[in-house]
Tab-separated table of C-alpha atoms and ligand atoms in Angstrom:
chain	number	residue	atom	x	y	z
A	1	UNK	CA	23.221	-3.351	20.500
A	2	UNK	CA	21.327	-1.441	17.831
A	3	UNK	CA	19.555	0.768	20.391
A	4	UNK	CA	22.619	1.877	22.379
A	5	UNK	CA	22.406	5.628	22.935
A	6	UNK	CA	19.211	5.993	20.869
A	7	UNK	CA	16.953	8.626	22.354
A	8	UNK	CA	13.421	7.321	22.453
A	9	UNK	CA	10.497	9.382	23.679
A	10	UNK	CA	7.615	7.157	24.763
A	11	UNK	CA	4.245	8.902	24.862
A	12	UNK	CA	1.376	7.324	26.778
A	13	UNK	CA	-2.236	8.194	26.157
A	14	UNK	CA	-5.224	6.842	28.043
A	15	UNK	CA	-5.891	3.140	27.594
A	16	UNK	CA	-5.770	-0.062	29.585
A	17	UNK	CA	-2.746	-1.126	27.506
A	18	UNK	CA	-0.753	1.578	29.343
A	19	UNK	CA	0.291	-1.082	31.859
A	20	UNK	CA	2.366	-2.702	29.082
A	21	UNK	CA	4.299	0.523	28.524
A	22	UNK	CA	6.256	0.147	31.760
A	23	UNK	CA	7.508	-3.188	30.420
A	24	UNK	CA	8.307	-1.553	27.068
A	25	UNK	CA	10.401	1.133	28.783
A	26	UNK	CA	12.284	-1.532	30.792
A	27	UNK	CA	13.081	-3.560	27.687
A	28	UNK	CA	14.367	-0.432	25.911
A	29	UNK	CA	16.525	0.524	28.892
A	30	UNK	CA	17.961	-3.018	28.961
A	31	UNK	CA	19.035	-2.405	25.367
A	32	UNK	CA	20.854	0.764	26.496
A	33	UNK	CA	18.408	3.189	24.871
A	34	UNK	CA	17.862	6.557	26.526
A	35	UNK	CA	14.165	6.751	27.313
A	36	UNK	CA	11.998	9.663	28.370
A	37	UNK	CA	8.308	9.359	29.063
A	38	UNK	CA	5.503	11.830	28.399
A	39	UNK	CA	1.960	11.153	29.586
A	40	UNK	CA	-1.402	12.644	28.730
A	41	UNK	CA	-3.807	13.479	31.558
A	42	UNK	CA	-5.920	10.389	30.910
A	43	UNK	CA	-2.871	8.076	30.763
A	44	UNK	CA	-2.354	8.895	34.455
A	45	UNK	CA	-5.716	7.258	35.246
A	46	UNK	CA	-4.248	3.944	34.081
A	47	UNK	CA	-0.645	4.001	35.357
A	48	UNK	CA	1.198	6.358	37.674
A	49	UNK	CA	3.995	8.672	36.535
A	50	UNK	CA	5.999	7.291	39.464
A	51	UNK	CA	6.040	3.791	37.936
A	52	UNK	CA	7.339	5.150	34.639
A	53	UNK	CA	9.842	7.386	36.384
A	54	UNK	CA	11.167	4.332	38.234
A	55	UNK	CA	11.565	2.206	35.086
A	56	UNK	CA	12.947	5.013	32.896
A	57	UNK	CA	15.161	6.550	35.567
A	58	UNK	CA	14.105	10.012	34.361
A	59	UNK	CA	11.431	12.472	35.426
A	60	UNK	CA	8.143	11.960	33.589
A	61	UNK	CA	6.723	14.979	31.758
A	62	UNK	CA	3.016	15.584	31.585
A	63	UNK	CA	2.280	19.314	31.511
A	64	UNK	CA	2.806	21.764	28.685
A	65	UNK	CA	2.899	24.901	30.752
A	66	UNK	CA	4.800	23.731	33.807
A	67	UNK	CA	7.501	26.270	34.805
A	68	UNK	CA	9.464	23.659	36.776
A	69	UNK	CA	9.563	21.205	33.855
A	70	UNK	CA	10.378	23.964	31.369
A	71	UNK	CA	13.302	24.990	33.584
A	72	UNK	CA	14.615	21.393	33.206
A	73	UNK	CA	14.155	20.011	29.708
A	74	UNK	CA	11.642	22.333	28.028
A	75	UNK	CA	9.160	21.001	25.527
A	76	UNK	CA	11.049	22.203	22.450
A	77	UNK	CA	14.292	20.823	23.819
A	78	UNK	CA	12.563	17.485	24.474
A	79	UNK	CA	11.147	17.473	20.934
A	80	UNK	CA	14.646	18.100	19.533
A	81	UNK	CA	16.232	15.529	21.867
A	82	UNK	CA	14.280	12.562	20.502
A	83	UNK	CA	15.549	10.263	17.734
A	84	UNK	CA	12.124	8.590	17.687
A	85	UNK	CA	8.768	9.343	19.301
A	86	UNK	CA	6.550	6.317	19.961
A	87	UNK	CA	3.047	6.781	21.324
A	88	UNK	CA	2.084	3.523	23.011
A	89	UNK	CA	-0.758	3.207	23.724
A	90	UNK	CA	-2.182	5.589	21.137
A	91	UNK	CA	-5.883	6.049	21.971
A	92	UNK	CA	-8.537	6.895	19.379
A	93	UNK	CA	-8.710	10.375	20.899
A	94	UNK	CA	-4.954	10.955	20.672
A	95	UNK	CA	-4.886	9.705	17.060
A	96	UNK	CA	-7.702	12.147	16.248
A	97	UNK	CA	-5.831	15.012	17.903
A	98	UNK	CA	-2.644	14.143	15.998
A	99	UNK	CA	-4.521	13.863	12.693
A	100	UNK	CA	-6.072	17.268	13.331
A	101	UNK	CA	-2.641	18.729	14.119
A	102	UNK	CA	-3.730	19.904	17.583
A	103	UNK	CA	-1.208	21.023	20.148
A	104	UNK	CA	-3.426	21.137	23.216
A	105	UNK	CA	-1.185	19.185	25.586
A	106	UNK	CA	2.494	18.327	25.936
A	107	UNK	CA	2.366	15.093	23.905
A	108	UNK	CA	0.614	16.525	20.826
A	109	UNK	CA	2.792	19.640	20.975
A	110	UNK	CA	5.916	17.473	20.983
A	111	UNK	CA	4.663	15.555	17.953
A	112	UNK	CA	4.347	18.810	16.014
A	113	UNK	CA	7.621	20.200	17.297
A	114	UNK	CA	9.837	17.173	16.772
A	115	UNK	CA	11.905	16.648	13.635
A	116	UNK	CA	12.129	12.938	14.612
A	117	UNK	CA	9.917	10.213	13.102
A	118	UNK	CA	6.718	9.615	15.068
A	119	UNK	CA	5.268	6.114	15.492
A	120	UNK	CA	1.906	5.203	16.984
A	121	UNK	CA	0.802	1.876	18.495
A	122	UNK	CA	-3.007	2.088	18.403
A	123	UNK	CA	-4.874	0.534	21.339
A	124	UNK	CA	-8.629	0.689	21.641
A	125	UNK	CA	-11.890	-1.216	21.485
A	126	UNK	CA	-12.331	-3.010	18.146
A	127	UNK	CA	-15.448	-1.024	17.228
A	128	UNK	CA	-13.642	2.252	17.898
A	129	UNK	CA	-10.723	1.034	15.784
A	130	UNK	CA	-12.990	0.028	12.907
A	131	UNK	CA	-14.885	3.352	12.965
A	132	UNK	CA	-14.393	5.336	9.771
A	133	UNK	CA	-13.261	8.360	11.784
A	134	UNK	CA	-10.400	6.370	13.342
A	135	UNK	CA	-9.525	4.716	10.023
A	136	UNK	CA	-9.486	8.115	8.288
A	137	UNK	CA	-7.286	9.524	11.042
A	138	UNK	CA	-4.832	6.630	10.692
A	139	UNK	CA	-4.821	7.025	6.910
A	140	UNK	CA	-4.112	10.753	7.313
A	141	UNK	CA	-1.260	10.047	9.724
A	142	UNK	CA	0.200	7.321	7.479
A	143	UNK	CA	0.064	9.709	4.524
A	144	UNK	CA	2.113	12.147	6.572
A	145	UNK	CA	4.642	9.364	7.215
A	146	UNK	CA	3.644	8.637	10.794
A	147	UNK	CA	4.585	5.000	11.384
A	148	UNK	CA	1.545	2.937	12.347
A	149	UNK	CA	2.550	-0.142	14.355
A	150	UNK	CA	-0.275	-2.596	14.897
A	151	UNK	CA	-2.813	-3.047	16.316
A	152	UNK	CA	-3.028	-6.786	16.837
A	153	UNK	CA	-6.207	-8.844	16.710
A	154	UNK	CA	-7.562	-10.817	19.626
A	155	UNK	CA	-9.336	-10.722	22.975
A	156	UNK	CA	-9.745	-7.248	24.419
A	157	UNK	CA	-9.885	-6.051	28.018
A	158	UNK	CA	-13.532	-5.015	27.447
A	159	UNK	CA	-14.496	-8.583	26.464
A	160	UNK	CA	-14.713	-7.920	22.724
A	161	UNK	CA	-12.639	-9.814	20.189
A	162	UNK	CA	-11.144	-8.065	17.158
A	163	UNK	CA	-8.477	-5.613	16.007
A	164	UNK	CA	-7.389	-2.966	18.507
A	165	UNK	CA	-4.987	-4.665	20.911
A	166	UNK	CA	-1.727	-2.807	21.372
A	167	UNK	CA	1.282	-4.779	20.114
A	168	UNK	CA	3.181	-6.572	22.882
A	169	UNK	CA	6.233	-4.736	24.333
A	170	UNK	CA	8.692	-7.106	22.650
A	171	UNK	CA	6.969	-6.662	19.277
A	172	UNK	CA	7.355	-2.895	19.672
A	173	UNK	CA	11.014	-3.320	20.661
A	174	UNK	CA	11.565	-5.371	17.467
A	175	UNK	CA	9.934	-2.648	15.353
A	176	UNK	CA	12.061	0.038	17.016
A	177	UNK	CA	15.193	-2.026	16.349
A	178	UNK	CA	14.147	-2.504	12.732
A	179	UNK	CA	13.485	1.221	12.473
A	180	UNK	CA	17.028	2.048	13.543
A	181	UNK	CA	18.621	-0.802	11.558
A	182	UNK	CA	18.831	0.832	8.075
A	183	UNK	CA	21.608	3.258	9.117
A	184	UNK	CA	23.993	0.418	9.941
A	185	UNK	CA	22.682	-2.229	7.523
A	186	UNK	CA	20.966	-0.650	4.527
A	187	UNK	CA	18.058	-2.774	3.293
A	188	UNK	CA	18.538	-4.349	-0.109
A	189	UNK	CA	16.382	-2.547	-2.655
A	190	UNK	CA	16.044	-5.060	-5.501
A	191	UNK	CA	13.039	-3.173	-6.876
A	192	UNK	CA	14.595	0.312	-6.904
A	193	UNK	CA	13.485	2.098	-10.079
A	194	UNK	CA	10.807	-0.531	-10.792
A	195	UNK	CA	7.179	0.583	-11.210
A	196	UNK	CA	4.763	-1.974	-9.823
A	197	UNK	CA	0.973	-1.861	-10.011
A	198	UNK	CA	-1.343	-4.128	-8.080
A	199	UNK	CA	-5.037	-4.687	-7.567
A	200	UNK	CA	-6.459	-5.647	-4.166
A	201	UNK	CA	-9.683	-6.286	-2.302
A	202	UNK	CA	-13.132	-7.206	-3.568
A	203	UNK	CA	-15.212	-5.453	-6.205
A	204	UNK	CA	-18.847	-4.418	-5.791
A	205	UNK	CA	-21.250	-4.937	-8.666
A	206	UNK	CA	-24.316	-2.765	-8.180
A	207	UNK	CA	-27.839	-4.185	-8.570
A	208	UNK	CA	-29.583	-0.949	-7.641
A	209	UNK	CA	-28.625	2.162	-5.635
A	210	UNK	CA	-28.465	0.222	-2.344
A	211	UNK	CA	-27.483	-3.364	-3.219
A	212	UNK	CA	-24.467	-5.051	-4.750
A	213	UNK	CA	-22.837	-8.432	-5.370
A	214	UNK	CA	-19.447	-8.797	-3.702
A	215	UNK	CA	-17.238	-11.308	-1.843
A	216	UNK	CA	-15.336	-11.761	1.428
A	217	UNK	CA	-11.917	-10.537	0.242
A	218	UNK	CA	-10.387	-8.271	2.924
A	219	UNK	CA	-7.607	-6.863	0.734
A	220	UNK	CA	-5.021	-7.763	3.413
A	221	UNK	CA	-2.803	-9.809	1.084
A	222	UNK	CA	-2.759	-7.109	-1.615
A	223	UNK	CA	-1.995	-4.369	0.910
A	224	UNK	CA	0.776	-6.495	2.463
A	225	UNK	CA	2.259	-7.017	-1.020
A	226	UNK	CA	2.083	-3.280	-1.730
A	227	UNK	CA	3.917	-2.557	1.558
A	228	UNK	CA	6.552	-5.220	0.849
A	229	UNK	CA	7.136	-3.935	-2.703
A	230	UNK	CA	7.531	-0.349	-1.446
A	231	UNK	CA	10.026	-1.570	1.193
A	232	UNK	CA	12.076	-3.163	-1.587
A	233	UNK	CA	12.215	0.163	-3.397
A	234	UNK	CA	9.417	-0.177	-5.985
A	235	UNK	CA	7.245	2.756	-6.996
A	236	UNK	CA	3.884	1.227	-6.091
A	237	UNK	CA	0.386	1.996	-7.405
A	238	UNK	CA	-2.328	0.143	-5.513
A	239	UNK	CA	-5.770	-0.047	-7.085
A	240	UNK	CA	-8.124	-1.091	-4.349
A	241	UNK	CA	-11.728	-2.178	-4.092
A	242	UNK	CA	-13.670	-1.216	-0.942
A	243	UNK	CA	-11.603	-2.314	2.093
A	244	UNK	CA	-11.053	-1.080	5.654
A	245	UNK	CA	-7.266	-0.894	5.514
A	246	UNK	CA	-4.678	1.821	5.977
A	247	UNK	CA	-2.608	2.688	2.885
A	248	UNK	CA	0.973	1.448	3.377
A	249	UNK	CA	3.658	4.139	3.623
A	250	UNK	CA	4.942	5.370	0.289
A	251	UNK	CA	2.211	3.669	-1.754
A	252	UNK	CA	-0.007	5.572	-4.184
A	253	UNK	CA	-3.587	4.323	-3.784
A	254	UNK	CA	-6.570	4.629	-6.134
A	255	UNK	CA	-9.960	3.528	-4.800
A	256	UNK	CA	-12.518	1.899	-7.097
A	257	UNK	CA	-15.750	-0.047	-6.571
A	258	UNK	CA	-16.708	-2.157	-9.576
A	259	UNK	CA	-14.702	-4.500	-11.814
A	260	UNK	CA	-15.304	-2.111	-14.723
A	261	UNK	CA	-13.813	0.789	-12.724
A	262	UNK	CA	-10.873	-1.383	-11.628
A	263	UNK	CA	-10.286	-2.421	-15.241
A	264	UNK	CA	-10.355	1.214	-16.408
A	265	UNK	CA	-7.983	2.353	-13.627
A	266	UNK	CA	-5.507	-0.434	-14.450
A	267	UNK	CA	-5.611	0.173	-18.198
A	268	UNK	CA	-5.124	3.932	-17.714
A	269	UNK	CA	-1.766	3.423	-15.995
A	270	UNK	CA	-0.421	0.057	-17.145
A	271	UNK	CA	1.744	1.338	-20.036
A	272	UNK	CA	4.464	2.592	-17.729
A	273	UNK	CA	4.500	-0.395	-15.339
A	274	UNK	CA	7.230	-3.022	-15.133
A	275	UNK	CA	5.315	-5.462	-12.897
A	276	UNK	CA	1.577	-6.072	-12.485
A	277	UNK	CA	0.144	-8.191	-9.653
A	278	UNK	CA	-3.566	-9.038	-9.763
A	279	UNK	CA	-4.481	-9.756	-6.174
A	280	UNK	CA	-8.055	-8.454	-6.245
A	281	UNK	CA	-10.991	-10.830	-5.979
A	282	UNK	CA	-12.717	-9.389	-9.023
A	283	UNK	CA	-16.359	-10.380	-9.538
A	284	UNK	CA	-16.580	-12.538	-12.662
A	285	UNK	CA	-20.045	-11.241	-13.511
A	286	UNK	CA	-21.996	-8.028	-12.963
A	287	UNK	CA	-25.746	-7.388	-13.196
A	288	UNK	CA	-26.622	-6.654	-16.817
A	289	UNK	CA	-28.626	-3.591	-15.830
A	290	UNK	CA	-28.395	-1.465	-12.709
A	291	UNK	CA	-31.863	-0.382	-11.579
A	292	UNK	CA	-31.990	3.364	-11.067
A	293	UNK	CA	-34.321	2.927	-8.078
A	294	UNK	CA	-34.380	0.346	-5.301
A	295	UNK	CA	-35.749	-2.954	-6.652
A	296	UNK	CA	-39.090	-3.714	-4.946
A	297	UNK	CA	-40.154	-7.054	-3.552
A	298	UNK	CA	-42.902	-8.676	-5.662
A	299	UNK	CA	-45.451	-11.450	-5.073
A	300	UNK	CA	-43.276	-13.947	-6.982
A	301	UNK	CA	-41.202	-16.418	-4.910
A	302	UNK	CA	-38.208	-16.277	-7.206
A	303	UNK	CA	-36.286	-13.531	-8.901
A	304	UNK	CA	-33.931	-13.784	-11.840
A	305	UNK	CA	-31.000	-11.449	-12.201
A	306	UNK	CA	-29.251	-11.469	-15.533
A	307	UNK	CA	-25.475	-11.137	-15.324
A	308	UNK	CA	-22.857	-10.281	-17.902
A	309	UNK	CA	-19.196	-11.200	-17.820
A	310	UNK	CA	-16.744	-8.642	-16.463
A	311	UNK	CA	-13.474	-7.967	-18.271
A	312	UNK	CA	-10.681	-10.275	-17.064
A	313	UNK	CA	-8.224	-7.598	-15.951
A	314	UNK	CA	-5.129	-9.754	-15.538
A	315	UNK	CA	-5.723	-11.578	-18.848
A	316	UNK	CA	-6.132	-8.228	-20.624
A	317	UNK	CA	-2.878	-6.962	-19.104
A	318	UNK	CA	-1.046	-10.179	-20.067
A	319	UNK	CA	-2.308	-9.795	-23.658
A	320	UNK	CA	-0.814	-6.306	-24.083
A	321	UNK	CA	1.978	-6.077	-26.689
A	322	UNK	CA	4.408	-4.567	-24.161
A	323	UNK	CA	3.076	-6.477	-21.192
A	324	UNK	CA	4.616	-6.037	-17.762
A	325	UNK	CA	5.794	-9.059	-15.756
A	326	UNK	CA	2.321	-10.286	-14.835
A	327	UNK	CA	1.406	-12.185	-11.681
A	328	UNK	CA	-2.024	-13.603	-10.905
A	329	UNK	CA	-3.607	-15.332	-7.934
A	330	UNK	CA	-5.661	-18.485	-7.865
A	331	UNK	CA	-7.924	-19.210	-4.930
A	332	UNK	CA	-8.962	-22.817	-5.262
A	333	UNK	CA	-10.855	-25.254	-3.093
A	334	UNK	CA	-9.465	-28.424	-4.787
A	335	UNK	CA	-6.916	-29.598	-7.403
A	336	UNK	CA	-4.869	-26.471	-6.681
A	337	UNK	CA	-1.919	-27.288	-8.977
A	338	UNK	CA	-4.067	-28.365	-11.941
A	339	UNK	CA	-6.267	-25.269	-11.875
A	340	UNK	CA	-3.365	-22.890	-11.142
A	341	UNK	CA	-1.211	-24.203	-14.033
A	342	UNK	CA	-4.225	-24.070	-16.310
A	343	UNK	CA	-4.828	-20.417	-15.330
A	344	UNK	CA	-1.128	-19.581	-15.836
A	345	UNK	CA	-1.315	-20.867	-19.436
A	346	UNK	CA	-4.802	-19.679	-20.323
A	347	UNK	CA	-4.270	-16.117	-19.073
A	348	UNK	CA	-0.688	-15.879	-20.370
A	349	UNK	CA	0.785	-15.046	-16.953
A	350	UNK	CA	4.448	-15.054	-15.911
A	351	UNK	CA	3.642	-16.347	-12.433
A	352	UNK	CA	0.655	-17.459	-10.383
A	353	UNK	CA	0.308	-17.691	-6.591
A	354	UNK	CA	-2.209	-20.319	-5.553
A	355	UNK	CA	-3.813	-20.921	-2.210
A	356	UNK	CA	-6.257	-23.461	-0.957
A	357	UNK	CA	-9.097	-21.360	0.428
A	358	UNK	CA	-10.853	-24.496	1.700
A	359	UNK	CA	-8.271	-24.684	4.539
A	360	UNK	CA	-9.551	-22.909	7.668
A	361	UNK	CA	-7.580	-19.823	8.706
A	362	UNK	CA	-6.034	-19.364	5.259
A	363	UNK	CA	-6.783	-17.076	2.366
A	364	UNK	CA	-9.923	-14.971	2.300
A	365	UNK	CA	-10.262	-12.637	5.265
A	366	UNK	CA	-7.672	-14.586	7.316
A	367	UNK	CA	-4.472	-13.155	8.802
A	368	UNK	CA	-2.307	-16.107	7.799
A	369	UNK	CA	-1.831	-17.648	4.414
A	370	UNK	CA	0.273	-20.255	2.602
A	371	UNK	CA	0.947	-20.197	-1.139
A	372	UNK	CA	2.230	-22.454	-3.864
A	373	UNK	CA	3.787	-20.337	-6.582
A	374	UNK	CA	4.013	-21.579	-10.176
A	375	UNK	CA	5.859	-20.139	-13.177
A	376	UNK	CA	6.265	-21.741	-16.587
A	377	UNK	CA	9.437	-23.637	-15.683
A	378	UNK	CA	9.094	-24.255	-11.953
A	379	UNK	CA	7.252	-23.936	-8.677
A	380	UNK	CA	7.911	-23.311	-4.974
A	381	UNK	CA	6.054	-23.505	-1.656
A	382	UNK	CA	5.761	-20.457	0.591
A	383	UNK	CA	4.727	-21.994	3.934
A	384	UNK	CA	2.008	-20.715	6.298
A	385	UNK	CA	2.958	-17.315	7.724
A	386	UNK	CA	1.439	-13.973	8.609
A	387	UNK	CA	0.403	-12.109	5.467
A	388	UNK	CA	3.157	-9.457	5.943
A	389	UNK	CA	5.917	-12.061	6.094
A	390	UNK	CA	4.430	-14.100	3.267
A	391	UNK	CA	4.135	-10.932	1.169
A	392	UNK	CA	7.862	-10.215	1.662
A	393	UNK	CA	8.730	-13.731	0.468
A	394	UNK	CA	6.445	-13.503	-2.557
A	395	UNK	CA	7.690	-10.024	-3.563
A	396	UNK	CA	11.304	-11.212	-3.222
A	397	UNK	CA	10.499	-14.154	-5.520
A	398	UNK	CA	8.719	-11.865	-8.011
A	399	UNK	CA	11.731	-9.495	-7.996
A	400	UNK	CA	14.068	-12.437	-8.675
A	401	UNK	CA	12.004	-13.826	-11.572
A	402	UNK	CA	11.409	-10.338	-12.993
A	403	UNK	CA	15.158	-9.654	-13.072
A	404	UNK	CA	15.822	-13.121	-14.613
A	405	UNK	CA	13.608	-12.236	-17.554
A	406	UNK	CA	14.532	-8.527	-18.028
B	1	C5P	O1	-10.123	-16.739	-13.184
B	1	C5P	P1	-9.965	-16.376	-11.758
B	1	C5P	O2	-10.931	-15.329	-11.279
B	1	C5P	O3	-9.927	-17.541	-10.809
B	1	C5P	O4	-8.492	-15.748	-11.722
B	1	C5P	C1	-7.987	-15.139	-10.593
B	1	C5P	C2	-6.918	-14.151	-10.980
B	1	C5P	O5	-7.390	-13.322	-12.034
B	1	C5P	C3	-6.591	-13.202	-9.871
B	1	C5P	O6	-5.252	-12.820	-10.041
B	1	C5P	C4	-7.531	-12.039	-10.110
B	1	C5P	O7	-7.063	-10.844	-9.535
B	1	C5P	C5	-7.545	-11.978	-11.613
B	1	C5P	N1	-8.820	-11.507	-12.200
B	1	C5P	C6	-8.859	-10.304	-12.852
B	1	C5P	N2	-10.019	-9.876	-13.434
B	1	C5P	C7	-11.137	-10.634	-13.385
B	1	C5P	C8	-11.099	-11.865	-12.711
B	1	C5P	C9	-9.925	-12.278	-12.117
B	1	C5P	O8	-7.835	-9.593	-12.901
B	1	C5P	N3	-12.242	-10.194	-13.946
């Protein structure tokens, strides 16, 4: 039992998902973990401390300046006791307080005082989750190595549909088990010492100060690949177009807008890279001129915008004298193999990952994807899976082919 004797501090903040935390505590206790629960004031509006005391078998702590509690296990002692702190649910407000480094209640104080890793399982309305403030707070926390687990997409208690659902108790248990696994079974690091650069997301090609040409790429596949490569030990540089995603742990991220900026950022750092993966949906063309003021509507019924070709980033990388192992993507709506093989040859790539974006639920902006991967002497299918799992399979394949050729 990987959790036997592990000391897990579960923090609850205010959210309807708090009812799932009792189940989470039970499942952890079943796995012989030692569990202590800390609640914020607002968490107690959703579930009673008594319920959590019953399932954890320990007194529940909720006050920072409570003489009785301090006489038992004081807050510093509790912070030192934990092997892992998991805040589930983590409300938008609690994430903001953690990002700001506040210590205005027991839970936030513990997070500052603990030497243990802190994980958060965000749970909130989808609009609150998407808000830039929340996204910035999550990015800040991730940069400080807080583990961000979830949220999931789907129907919400408030009737909305979207990202913001707390992960299910068993999904959190699996993540906790994975978190503790490395000590006993160290993860293979086939990309240790390898520098890997990738592009992700869409580009924006400005027409005037307020308008641009872009596409529906969410950046999810590129970010999942960056996370998977970092997990396998690579030193990862992620060059991203405008996306609403949290930077994966351990990944160095550079934000750009246009194809020209993405091209410049790639070329500035490519010399030292061993592997390059072009996952971005780069605009093929950009407006020839960018109006310095907002373009006005005229009496004419049509408007012509002249476009010029953008640099083909992946083809330019593949043409370098000391080129890295170069991987491209092909999003096709028909004749996938024919177009992908043609692109592999024409752009001089080492590998190309092709998906059929005409299939509903796959590719652009979807959470699942399936790929057919081609290289000069072979091909393989990576079947439909969540983008994180698919990314792990693709990175493993890239690592294998990279080592075969180097
Ligand atoms: O030619 P096409 O756009 O279909 O090729 C797609 C592949 O080329 C992707 O890997 C994409 O990231 C890359 N690409 C690029 N620069 C461009 C256009 C595409 O790196 N200007």
